[in-house]
Amino acid sequence: MAHLAFEKGTFIGRMLELTPGDLTIGRQKGCDILIPNDQVSSRHAQLRWEQGRWTLTDLGSSNGTAVNGDLITSVTLRDGDVIQVGTEVIVFHDGDGGATKAKRPASAQVAAAEEVALVEEMSQRTRRIREEVAKVIVGQQEVLDQMLMVLIANGHGLLVGMPGMAKTLMVSTVARVLDLEFKRVQFTPDLMPTDITGTEVLETNRETQEKAFRFIRGPIFCNLLLADEINRTPPKTQAALLEAMQERRVTVGNVTYPLDQPFLVLATQNPIEQEGTYPLPEAQMDRFMFNIWVDYPLEHEEEAILASTTMAGGAKPEKVLGKEEVLQLQEVVRKIPVSEHVVKYAARLVRSTRPANPNVPDFIRQYVSTGSGPRAGQFLILAAKARAVLEGRIHVSCADIRRAALPVLRHRLYLNFAADSEGITPARLVERLLEAVPEPSEKDYL
């Protein structure tokens, strides 16, 4: 049976066997694994048994949950993984030899070699994905790359662009190329939460005449969900996505239903039309890893679009990756090592967005009312890892952090009246921030 070995902290030297189910870790009374430590949040993390695997999910803890030194949002655990919850260090052991263990190679060395080979192949596969998507979508390569980064980093994306920019077509094409189950929900003012999650209906058994409730799954039970014009529905319906995006599960009534993996939400939004819309709350906006700007095509691209879309027929994209390979890539992204230098640079960037910080540039104090939280730093690191994997690399540099900074920080900077009156945008401030914040130097390590 799987068990936890406490190697540092309150219960050092103790072992805890895990019984299949949902187990909450925290210092609040009622938690399944109660750890009376001030460095542990009230409800810090959750262990969940799903399809023969144990999954660890951070529950929005104050100082994060780390696995093998990397902060995580949700990750499938492997034998020997080192979990850090506050100052508690716990080792996960999968001792039941079940399905999880049977799927692994005989040795850790073989598994590592296969993962490295997968990463090295990704540059060619990324090129093939671009080629297949290009059969339907002209241009927008940076948008496609950012969507792929969000996917293999196990995040969610918000696509912002004018109507008619082929956002829906691009998402459905990516789903076809990656062999993911795709569903679309058109968000309207009259949309209800159960229209997304599903509902229970009362049925009568024809033989026994007994009545019972049966759950009918909603469109959220898929791999890739397109939330079209998400800001056109009221906050109550917008919030129906929160649990699914963060916990990868849906609760209806008193029953919780796990979502199939991988699960990704790509939402679209019109940047100019605000009448009759409901702007996303800051808490839900922060759930999106990337804010992806879908810009107008270049002149030669627009000419190609007009020529290709007004003719009969057209090429159909072919599958390049499968679900299992996507899941494997999500695990590999978490394992990519990141140097202290890169982590320090990412933290410095995020902290430089907060006006109250004494070391921020003057233009941040002048134009920003609220800066980014720690989740921005987590997404910067994950996005940099994802870009490295897409390019077939197993190392992450500060250049990867800079390339991920705009989509990660753009929707996490809240500007004041001075910025609005002068026409200053968050994107411009991020660009200036990248120019003003230097990489760590030798003196930072003294």
Tab-separated table of C-alpha atoms in Angstrom:
chain	number	residue	atom	x	y	z
A	1	MET	CA	0.000	0.000	0.000
A	2	ALA	CA	1.196	3.531	-0.754
A	3	HIS	CA	2.443	5.468	2.255
A	4	LEU	CA	4.072	8.718	3.358
A	5	ALA	CA	7.374	8.816	5.240
A	6	PHE	CA	7.905	11.981	7.305
A	7	GLU	CA	11.603	12.839	7.078
A	8	LYS	CA	11.632	16.364	8.509
A	9	GLY	CA	9.273	18.361	10.682
A	10	THR	CA	6.552	17.610	13.212
A	11	PHE	CA	6.224	13.845	12.654
A	12	ILE	CA	9.808	13.007	11.683
A	13	GLY	CA	10.391	9.261	11.498
A	14	ARG	CA	6.700	8.333	11.223
A	15	MET	CA	4.949	6.428	8.413
A	16	LEU	CA	1.359	6.941	7.254
A	17	GLU	CA	-0.451	4.459	5.013
A	18	LEU	CA	-2.748	5.982	2.382
A	19	THR	CA	-6.225	4.606	1.768
A	20	PRO	CA	-7.768	5.424	-1.666
A	21	GLY	CA	-9.909	8.560	-1.600
A	22	ASP	CA	-9.521	12.317	-1.126
A	23	LEU	CA	-7.173	13.288	1.721
A	24	THR	CA	-6.717	16.907	2.784
A	25	ILE	CA	-3.391	18.005	4.295
A	26	GLY	CA	-3.410	21.025	6.621
A	27	ARG	CA	-3.337	22.316	10.190
A	28	GLN	CA	-7.069	22.955	10.439
A	29	LYS	CA	-9.200	20.582	12.481
A	30	GLY	CA	-11.038	18.197	10.209
A	31	CYS	CA	-8.140	17.701	7.789
A	32	ASP	CA	-7.422	14.042	7.019
A	33	ILE	CA	-3.668	14.556	7.541
A	34	LEU	CA	-3.460	17.069	10.382
A	35	ILE	CA	-0.059	18.769	10.769
A	36	PRO	CA	0.077	21.299	13.646
A	37	ASN	CA	2.724	23.537	12.088
A	38	ASP	CA	2.371	27.305	11.583
A	39	GLN	CA	4.168	27.023	8.232
A	40	VAL	CA	1.375	24.745	6.971
A	41	SER	CA	-1.809	26.455	5.738
A	42	SER	CA	-5.218	25.605	7.191
A	43	ARG	CA	-6.028	23.565	4.074
A	44	HIS	CA	-2.654	23.281	2.375
A	45	ALA	CA	-2.871	20.463	-0.181
A	46	GLN	CA	-4.944	17.464	-1.209
A	47	LEU	CA	-4.028	13.893	-2.085
A	48	ARG	CA	-6.461	12.195	-4.450
A	49	TRP	CA	-6.647	8.619	-5.744
A	50	GLU	CA	-7.627	8.689	-9.431
A	51	GLN	CA	-7.466	5.880	-11.965
A	52	GLY	CA	-4.769	3.980	-10.110
A	53	ARG	CA	-2.621	7.038	-9.371
A	54	TRP	CA	-2.105	9.410	-6.473
A	55	THR	CA	-2.380	13.099	-7.402
A	56	LEU	CA	-1.166	15.952	-5.181
A	57	THR	CA	-2.882	19.331	-5.608
A	58	ASP	CA	-2.031	22.604	-3.882
A	59	LEU	CA	-5.129	24.238	-2.356
A	60	GLY	CA	-3.956	27.832	-2.732
A	61	SER	CA	-1.600	27.619	0.249
A	62	SER	CA	0.276	30.715	1.397
A	63	ASN	CA	3.788	29.343	0.775
A	64	GLY	CA	3.018	26.715	-1.874
A	65	THR	CA	3.517	22.975	-2.174
A	66	ALA	CA	6.738	21.632	-3.706
A	67	VAL	CA	7.531	18.248	-5.230
A	68	ASN	CA	11.221	17.471	-5.771
A	69	GLY	CA	12.022	21.148	-5.209
A	70	ASP	CA	9.528	22.555	-7.754
A	71	LEU	CA	6.380	24.427	-6.730
A	72	ILE	CA	3.346	22.646	-8.119
A	73	THR	CA	-0.315	23.275	-8.790
A	74	SER	CA	-1.238	19.642	-9.388
A	75	VAL	CA	1.013	16.671	-10.148
A	76	THR	CA	0.792	12.892	-10.356
A	77	LEU	CA	3.097	11.400	-7.724
A	78	ARG	CA	5.759	8.789	-8.427
A	79	ASP	CA	7.577	6.476	-6.047
A	80	GLY	CA	10.272	8.404	-4.146
A	81	ASP	CA	8.910	11.904	-4.822
A	82	VAL	CA	9.879	14.360	-2.076
A	83	ILE	CA	6.966	16.564	-0.985
A	84	GLN	CA	7.517	19.811	0.928
A	85	VAL	CA	4.546	21.308	2.760
A	86	GLY	CA	5.707	24.363	4.672
A	87	THR	CA	8.750	23.123	6.609
A	88	GLU	CA	7.528	19.518	6.511
A	89	VAL	CA	9.454	17.148	4.231
A	90	ILE	CA	7.551	13.986	3.261
A	91	VAL	CA	8.573	11.167	0.915
A	92	PHE	CA	5.879	9.414	-1.117
A	93	HIS	CA	6.271	5.647	-1.559
A	94	ASP	CA	4.033	3.716	-3.955
A	95	GLY	CA	4.216	0.309	-2.361
A	96	ASP	CA	1.214	-1.470	-3.873
A	97	GLY	CA	2.762	-2.327	-7.224
A	98	GLY	CA	-0.503	-1.340	-8.939
A	99	ALA	CA	-1.282	0.236	-12.252
A	100	THR	CA	0.925	3.243	-11.643
A	101	LYS	CA	3.950	1.125	-10.977
A	102	ALA	CA	3.234	-1.267	-13.818
A	103	LYS	CA	3.281	1.555	-16.346
A	104	ARG	CA	6.764	2.680	-15.342
A	105	PRO	CA	9.962	1.368	-16.862
A	106	ALA	CA	11.983	-1.171	-14.886
A	107	SER	CA	14.554	1.387	-13.763
A	108	ALA	CA	14.585	5.099	-13.075
A	109	GLN	CA	17.526	5.450	-15.452
A	110	VAL	CA	15.507	4.045	-18.356
A	111	ALA	CA	12.582	6.335	-17.503
A	112	ALA	CA	14.863	9.375	-17.397
A	113	ALA	CA	16.437	8.405	-20.732
A	114	GLU	CA	12.998	8.066	-22.349
A	115	GLU	CA	11.922	11.456	-21.010
A	116	VAL	CA	15.088	13.128	-22.290
A	117	ALA	CA	14.528	11.490	-25.693
A	118	LEU	CA	10.937	12.772	-25.707
A	119	VAL	CA	12.132	16.323	-25.012
A	120	GLU	CA	14.764	16.121	-27.744
A	121	GLU	CA	12.100	14.999	-30.235
A	122	MET	CA	9.785	17.864	-29.305
A	123	SER	CA	11.489	20.435	-31.529
A	124	GLN	CA	10.604	18.298	-34.566
A	125	ARG	CA	7.124	17.536	-33.258
A	126	THR	CA	6.502	21.226	-32.551
A	127	ARG	CA	7.454	21.969	-36.147
A	128	ARG	CA	5.020	19.287	-37.340
A	129	ILE	CA	2.245	20.721	-35.132
A	130	ARG	CA	2.818	24.145	-36.671
A	131	GLU	CA	2.713	22.649	-40.147
A	132	GLU	CA	-0.551	20.799	-39.502
A	133	VAL	CA	-2.213	23.824	-37.902
A	134	ALA	CA	-0.974	25.991	-40.786
A	135	LYS	CA	-3.144	23.899	-43.134
A	136	VAL	CA	-6.119	25.669	-41.562
A	137	ILE	CA	-4.731	28.775	-39.806
A	138	VAL	CA	-2.501	31.277	-41.600
A	139	GLY	CA	0.141	32.942	-39.406
A	140	GLN	CA	-0.433	33.424	-35.643
A	141	GLN	CA	2.613	31.276	-34.813
A	142	GLU	CA	3.294	33.049	-31.504
A	143	VAL	CA	-0.343	32.528	-30.458
A	144	LEU	CA	-0.063	28.823	-31.289
A	145	ASP	CA	3.212	28.510	-29.362
A	146	GLN	CA	1.661	30.134	-26.303
A	147	MET	CA	-1.339	27.790	-26.484
A	148	LEU	CA	1.008	24.793	-26.592
A	149	MET	CA	2.993	26.169	-23.634
A	150	VAL	CA	-0.209	26.496	-21.611
A	151	LEU	CA	-1.208	22.942	-22.526
A	152	ILE	CA	2.003	21.137	-21.594
A	153	ALA	CA	2.385	23.288	-18.458
A	154	ASN	CA	-1.101	22.083	-17.401
A	155	GLY	CA	-2.521	25.599	-17.233
A	156	HIS	CA	-5.364	27.580	-18.821
A	157	GLY	CA	-5.378	30.422	-21.329
A	158	LEU	CA	-7.447	33.521	-22.068
A	159	LEU	CA	-7.460	34.508	-25.757
A	160	VAL	CA	-8.224	38.177	-26.319
A	161	GLY	CA	-8.833	39.447	-29.833
A	162	MET	CA	-11.276	41.094	-32.193
A	163	PRO	CA	-14.144	39.063	-33.704
A	164	GLY	CA	-13.274	37.146	-36.850
A	165	MET	CA	-9.678	36.378	-35.826
A	166	ALA	CA	-10.267	32.588	-36.066
A	167	LYS	CA	-9.818	32.022	-32.327
A	168	THR	CA	-12.433	29.264	-32.214
A	169	LEU	CA	-11.098	27.617	-35.371
A	170	MET	CA	-7.550	27.682	-34.016
A	171	VAL	CA	-8.563	26.014	-30.737
A	172	SER	CA	-10.543	23.275	-32.479
A	173	THR	CA	-7.670	22.678	-34.915
A	174	VAL	CA	-5.169	22.297	-32.070
A	175	ALA	CA	-7.514	19.812	-30.394
A	176	ARG	CA	-7.637	17.757	-33.607
A	177	VAL	CA	-3.850	17.810	-34.075
A	178	LEU	CA	-3.297	16.698	-30.462
A	179	ASP	CA	-6.162	14.154	-30.513
A	180	LEU	CA	-8.000	15.842	-27.620
A	181	GLU	CA	-11.744	15.707	-27.024
A	182	PHE	CA	-12.977	19.221	-27.805
A	183	LYS	CA	-16.170	20.953	-26.727
A	184	ARG	CA	-17.341	24.533	-27.042
A	185	VAL	CA	-19.681	26.523	-24.801
A	186	GLN	CA	-21.061	29.828	-26.045
A	187	PHE	CA	-21.334	32.006	-22.941
A	188	THR	CA	-24.511	34.089	-22.942
A	189	PRO	CA	-26.316	36.132	-20.242
A	190	ASP	CA	-28.876	33.354	-19.691
A	191	LEU	CA	-26.311	30.530	-19.341
A	192	MET	CA	-26.607	28.649	-16.016
A	193	PRO	CA	-23.825	26.817	-14.119
A	194	THR	CA	-25.504	23.452	-14.714
A	195	ASP	CA	-25.381	24.129	-18.461
A	196	ILE	CA	-21.605	23.740	-18.093
A	197	THR	CA	-21.125	21.194	-15.326
A	198	GLY	CA	-24.185	19.006	-15.917
A	199	THR	CA	-27.250	18.272	-13.841
A	200	GLU	CA	-29.095	15.498	-12.031
A	201	VAL	CA	-32.407	14.309	-13.429
A	202	LEU	CA	-35.023	12.230	-11.642
A	203	GLU	CA	-35.777	8.975	-13.438
A	204	THR	CA	-38.182	6.124	-12.759
A	205	ASN	CA	-37.055	2.533	-13.165
A	206	ARG	CA	-39.579	0.901	-15.518
A	207	GLU	CA	-39.235	-2.497	-13.853
A	208	THR	CA	-39.195	-1.602	-10.159
A	209	GLN	CA	-40.920	1.794	-10.425
A	210	GLU	CA	-38.265	3.169	-8.078
A	211	LYS	CA	-37.158	6.747	-8.582
A	212	ALA	CA	-33.499	7.748	-8.559
A	213	PHE	CA	-31.337	10.641	-9.661
A	214	ARG	CA	-29.010	10.205	-12.639
A	215	PHE	CA	-26.203	12.652	-13.408
A	216	ILE	CA	-26.026	13.890	-16.994
A	217	ARG	CA	-22.563	15.214	-17.725
A	218	GLY	CA	-22.172	18.707	-19.119
A	219	PRO	CA	-19.743	19.884	-21.807
A	220	ILE	CA	-17.013	20.513	-19.224
A	221	PHE	CA	-16.247	16.770	-19.287
A	222	CYS	CA	-13.715	16.913	-22.109
A	223	ASN	CA	-9.997	17.502	-22.650
A	224	LEU	CA	-10.153	20.951	-24.233
A	225	LEU	CA	-13.028	23.293	-23.376
A	226	LEU	CA	-13.519	26.506	-25.322
A	227	ALA	CA	-15.353	29.090	-23.194
A	228	ASP	CA	-16.402	31.430	-25.994
A	229	GLU	CA	-16.920	35.082	-24.932
A	230	ILE	CA	-16.599	34.204	-21.273
A	231	ASN	CA	-17.325	37.766	-20.148
A	232	ARG	CA	-20.864	37.667	-21.567
A	233	THR	CA	-22.229	35.495	-18.768
A	234	PRO	CA	-22.907	36.571	-15.136
A	235	PRO	CA	-20.335	35.901	-12.369
A	236	LYS	CA	-22.354	32.978	-10.982
A	237	THR	CA	-21.860	31.042	-14.204
A	238	GLN	CA	-18.270	32.221	-14.631
A	239	ALA	CA	-17.524	30.814	-11.172
A	240	ALA	CA	-18.738	27.374	-12.276
A	241	LEU	CA	-15.391	27.025	-14.036
A	242	LEU	CA	-13.297	27.851	-10.959
A	243	GLU	CA	-13.322	24.427	-9.307
A	244	ALA	CA	-12.753	22.664	-12.610
A	245	MET	CA	-9.824	24.928	-13.522
A	246	GLN	CA	-8.102	24.693	-10.146
A	247	GLU	CA	-9.040	21.237	-8.861
A	248	ARG	CA	-9.706	19.405	-12.154
A	249	ARG	CA	-13.018	18.150	-10.797
A	250	VAL	CA	-16.713	19.077	-10.702
A	251	THR	CA	-19.040	18.923	-7.693
A	252	VAL	CA	-22.782	18.612	-8.325
A	253	GLY	CA	-24.975	18.131	-5.292
A	254	ASN	CA	-22.970	16.051	-2.829
A	255	VAL	CA	-20.972	14.133	-5.427
A	256	THR	CA	-17.576	15.066	-6.879
A	257	TYR	CA	-16.692	13.905	-10.382
A	258	PRO	CA	-13.039	13.922	-11.541
A	259	LEU	CA	-12.339	15.351	-14.984
A	260	ASP	CA	-10.459	13.393	-17.620
A	261	GLN	CA	-6.820	14.350	-18.046
A	262	PRO	CA	-5.447	16.372	-19.674
A	263	PHE	CA	-7.956	19.157	-19.043
A	264	LEU	CA	-7.513	22.648	-20.445
A	265	VAL	CA	-9.784	25.701	-20.577
A	266	LEU	CA	-9.218	28.232	-23.340
A	267	ALA	CA	-11.538	31.208	-22.986
A	268	THR	CA	-12.071	34.004	-25.514
A	269	GLN	CA	-12.887	37.633	-24.928
A	270	ASN	CA	-13.635	40.688	-27.086
A	271	PRO	CA	-11.297	43.540	-26.001
A	272	ILE	CA	-13.460	46.482	-27.094
A	273	GLU	CA	-17.106	45.561	-26.583
A	274	GLN	CA	-18.011	46.109	-22.922
A	275	GLU	CA	-21.759	46.836	-23.105
A	276	GLY	CA	-23.775	43.955	-21.665
A	277	THR	CA	-20.697	42.114	-20.414
A	278	TYR	CA	-19.490	41.009	-16.987
A	279	PRO	CA	-15.720	41.580	-16.546
A	280	LEU	CA	-13.961	38.609	-14.999
A	281	PRO	CA	-13.209	39.038	-11.283
A	282	GLU	CA	-9.526	39.371	-10.374
A	283	ALA	CA	-9.556	35.992	-8.587
A	284	GLN	CA	-10.770	34.182	-11.694
A	285	MET	CA	-8.530	36.185	-14.024
A	286	ASP	CA	-5.558	35.013	-11.945
A	287	ARG	CA	-6.497	31.377	-12.650
A	288	PHE	CA	-5.508	31.857	-16.283
A	289	MET	CA	-1.835	31.136	-16.807
A	290	PHE	CA	-1.611	33.216	-20.016
A	291	ASN	CA	-3.396	36.207	-21.449
A	292	ILE	CA	-2.865	35.524	-25.165
A	293	TRP	CA	-3.304	38.504	-27.468
A	294	VAL	CA	-4.598	37.528	-30.933
A	295	ASP	CA	-3.535	40.397	-33.204
A	296	TYR	CA	-4.436	41.272	-36.772
A	297	PRO	CA	-2.611	39.233	-39.436
A	298	LEU	CA	0.198	40.727	-41.520
A	299	GLU	CA	-0.624	41.970	-45.023
A	300	HIS	CA	0.650	38.910	-46.884
A	301	GLU	CA	-1.035	36.634	-44.315
A	302	GLU	CA	-4.370	38.385	-44.783
A	303	GLU	CA	-4.075	37.996	-48.548
A	304	ALA	CA	-3.455	34.265	-48.065
A	305	ILE	CA	-6.462	34.040	-45.745
A	306	LEU	CA	-8.754	35.703	-48.275
A	307	ALA	CA	-7.524	33.432	-51.051
A	308	SER	CA	-7.730	30.140	-49.127
A	309	THR	CA	-11.023	30.635	-47.275
A	310	THR	CA	-13.076	31.637	-50.328
A	311	MET	CA	-12.317	28.433	-52.248
A	312	ALA	CA	-13.912	25.008	-52.057
A	313	GLY	CA	-12.213	22.180	-50.166
A	314	GLY	CA	-9.031	22.568	-48.155
A	315	ALA	CA	-6.455	20.388	-46.440
A	316	LYS	CA	-7.333	18.615	-43.198
A	317	PRO	CA	-4.807	18.571	-40.330
A	318	GLU	CA	-3.472	15.232	-39.109
A	319	LYS	CA	-2.774	14.020	-35.589
A	320	VAL	CA	0.766	14.615	-34.284
A	321	LEU	CA	0.499	13.798	-30.564
A	322	GLY	CA	-1.900	11.725	-28.461
A	323	LYS	CA	-3.378	12.164	-24.987
A	324	GLU	CA	-0.836	9.883	-23.330
A	325	GLU	CA	2.053	11.811	-24.859
A	326	VAL	CA	0.525	15.101	-23.719
A	327	LEU	CA	0.230	13.755	-20.162
A	328	GLN	CA	3.817	12.540	-20.299
A	329	LEU	CA	4.969	15.964	-21.477
A	330	GLN	CA	3.124	17.590	-18.577
A	331	GLU	CA	5.061	15.375	-16.180
A	332	VAL	CA	8.352	16.063	-17.964
A	333	VAL	CA	7.830	19.836	-17.748
A	334	ARG	CA	7.676	19.573	-13.949
A	335	LYS	CA	10.972	17.674	-13.920
A	336	ILE	CA	12.968	20.148	-16.013
A	337	PRO	CA	15.628	21.598	-13.655
A	338	VAL	CA	15.761	25.346	-13.061
A	339	SER	CA	18.843	27.087	-11.699
A	340	GLU	CA	18.797	29.415	-8.726
A	341	HIS	CA	19.802	32.214	-11.097
A	342	VAL	CA	16.621	31.800	-13.177
A	343	VAL	CA	14.380	31.471	-10.104
A	344	LYS	CA	15.873	34.624	-8.603
A	345	TYR	CA	15.286	36.531	-11.843
A	346	ALA	CA	11.640	35.387	-12.050
A	347	ALA	CA	11.033	36.366	-8.424
A	348	ARG	CA	12.685	39.752	-8.999
A	349	LEU	CA	10.433	40.436	-12.001
A	350	VAL	CA	7.255	39.592	-10.101
A	351	ARG	CA	8.242	41.558	-7.002
A	352	SER	CA	9.061	44.553	-9.208
A	353	THR	CA	5.380	44.805	-10.186
A	354	ARG	CA	4.312	45.701	-6.630
A	355	PRO	CA	4.221	49.449	-5.898
A	356	ALA	CA	4.823	48.932	-2.163
A	357	ASN	CA	8.147	47.195	-2.809
A	358	PRO	CA	10.985	49.684	-2.073
A	359	ASN	CA	13.110	48.556	-5.060
A	360	VAL	CA	10.544	48.893	-7.854
A	361	PRO	CA	11.086	51.249	-10.827
A	362	ASP	CA	9.476	54.684	-10.543
A	363	PHE	CA	7.006	54.049	-13.383
A	364	ILE	CA	5.504	51.116	-11.440
A	365	ARG	CA	4.729	53.379	-8.470
A	366	GLN	CA	3.355	55.974	-10.852
A	367	TYR	CA	0.985	53.778	-12.861
A	368	VAL	CA	0.279	50.507	-10.989
A	369	SER	CA	-2.245	50.181	-8.173
A	370	THR	CA	-1.870	46.426	-7.548
A	371	GLY	CA	0.926	44.125	-8.696
A	372	SER	CA	1.217	40.399	-9.310
A	373	GLY	CA	1.072	37.672	-6.663
A	374	PRO	CA	3.248	34.565	-6.195
A	375	ARG	CA	1.183	32.607	-8.737
A	376	ALA	CA	2.668	34.840	-11.443
A	377	GLY	CA	6.143	33.636	-10.469
A	378	GLN	CA	5.025	30.022	-10.545
A	379	PHE	CA	3.580	30.459	-14.031
A	380	LEU	CA	6.717	32.268	-15.221
A	381	ILE	CA	8.851	29.262	-14.242
A	382	LEU	CA	6.396	26.739	-15.708
A	383	ALA	CA	6.053	28.717	-18.939
A	384	ALA	CA	9.834	28.956	-19.294
A	385	LYS	CA	10.105	25.182	-18.770
A	386	ALA	CA	7.347	24.565	-21.321
A	387	ARG	CA	9.065	26.732	-23.940
A	388	ALA	CA	12.330	24.886	-23.362
A	389	VAL	CA	10.560	21.542	-23.890
A	390	LEU	CA	8.854	22.750	-27.078
A	391	GLU	CA	12.273	23.714	-28.421
A	392	GLY	CA	13.798	20.363	-27.436
A	393	ARG	CA	15.908	21.684	-24.555
A	394	ILE	CA	16.319	20.417	-20.988
A	395	HIS	CA	17.709	23.671	-19.616
A	396	VAL	CA	15.911	26.936	-18.825
A	397	SER	CA	17.446	30.385	-19.202
A	398	CYS	CA	16.450	33.929	-18.257
A	399	ALA	CA	15.617	34.467	-21.939
A	400	ASP	CA	12.788	31.932	-21.531
A	401	ILE	CA	11.497	33.923	-18.550
A	402	ARG	CA	11.525	37.144	-20.584
A	403	ARG	CA	9.623	35.536	-23.460
A	404	ALA	CA	6.940	34.329	-21.026
A	405	ALA	CA	6.696	37.595	-19.077
A	406	LEU	CA	4.168	39.400	-21.290
A	407	PRO	CA	1.408	36.737	-21.434
A	408	VAL	CA	1.904	35.902	-17.737
A	409	LEU	CA	1.987	39.449	-16.324
A	410	ARG	CA	-0.255	41.340	-18.756
A	411	HIS	CA	-3.498	40.488	-16.929
A	412	ARG	CA	-1.972	40.635	-13.448
A	413	LEU	CA	-1.098	44.338	-13.455
A	414	TYR	CA	-3.946	46.582	-12.303
A	415	LEU	CA	-3.387	50.182	-13.346
A	416	ASN	CA	-4.508	53.398	-11.659
A	417	PHE	CA	-6.235	56.487	-13.015
A	418	ALA	CA	-2.952	58.110	-14.037
A	419	ALA	CA	-2.217	55.211	-16.396
A	420	ASP	CA	-5.726	55.272	-17.858
A	421	SER	CA	-5.622	59.009	-18.448
A	422	GLU	CA	-2.278	58.771	-20.271
A	423	GLY	CA	-3.220	55.703	-22.307
A	424	ILE	CA	-0.635	53.468	-20.629
A	425	THR	CA	-1.321	49.747	-21.115
A	426	PRO	CA	-0.165	46.772	-19.002
A	427	ALA	CA	1.700	45.385	-22.027
A	428	ARG	CA	3.773	48.562	-22.312
A	429	LEU	CA	4.608	48.464	-18.602
A	430	VAL	CA	5.761	44.839	-18.873
A	431	GLU	CA	8.039	45.784	-21.762
A	432	ARG	CA	9.525	48.641	-19.730
A	433	LEU	CA	9.874	46.325	-16.757
A	434	LEU	CA	11.938	43.863	-18.783
A	435	GLU	CA	14.238	46.730	-19.744
A	436	ALA	CA	14.533	48.059	-16.191
A	437	VAL	CA	14.973	44.834	-14.167
A	438	PRO	CA	18.446	43.300	-14.606
A	439	GLU	CA	19.355	39.642	-14.247
A	440	PRO	CA	20.938	38.658	-10.914
A	441	SER	CA	24.678	39.368	-10.660
A	442	GLU	CA	27.468	38.008	-8.478
A	443	LYS	CA	26.687	40.404	-5.630
A	444	ASP	CA	23.205	38.883	-5.282
A	445	TYR	CA	24.795	35.621	-4.130
A	446	LEU	CA	27.131	37.136	-1.509
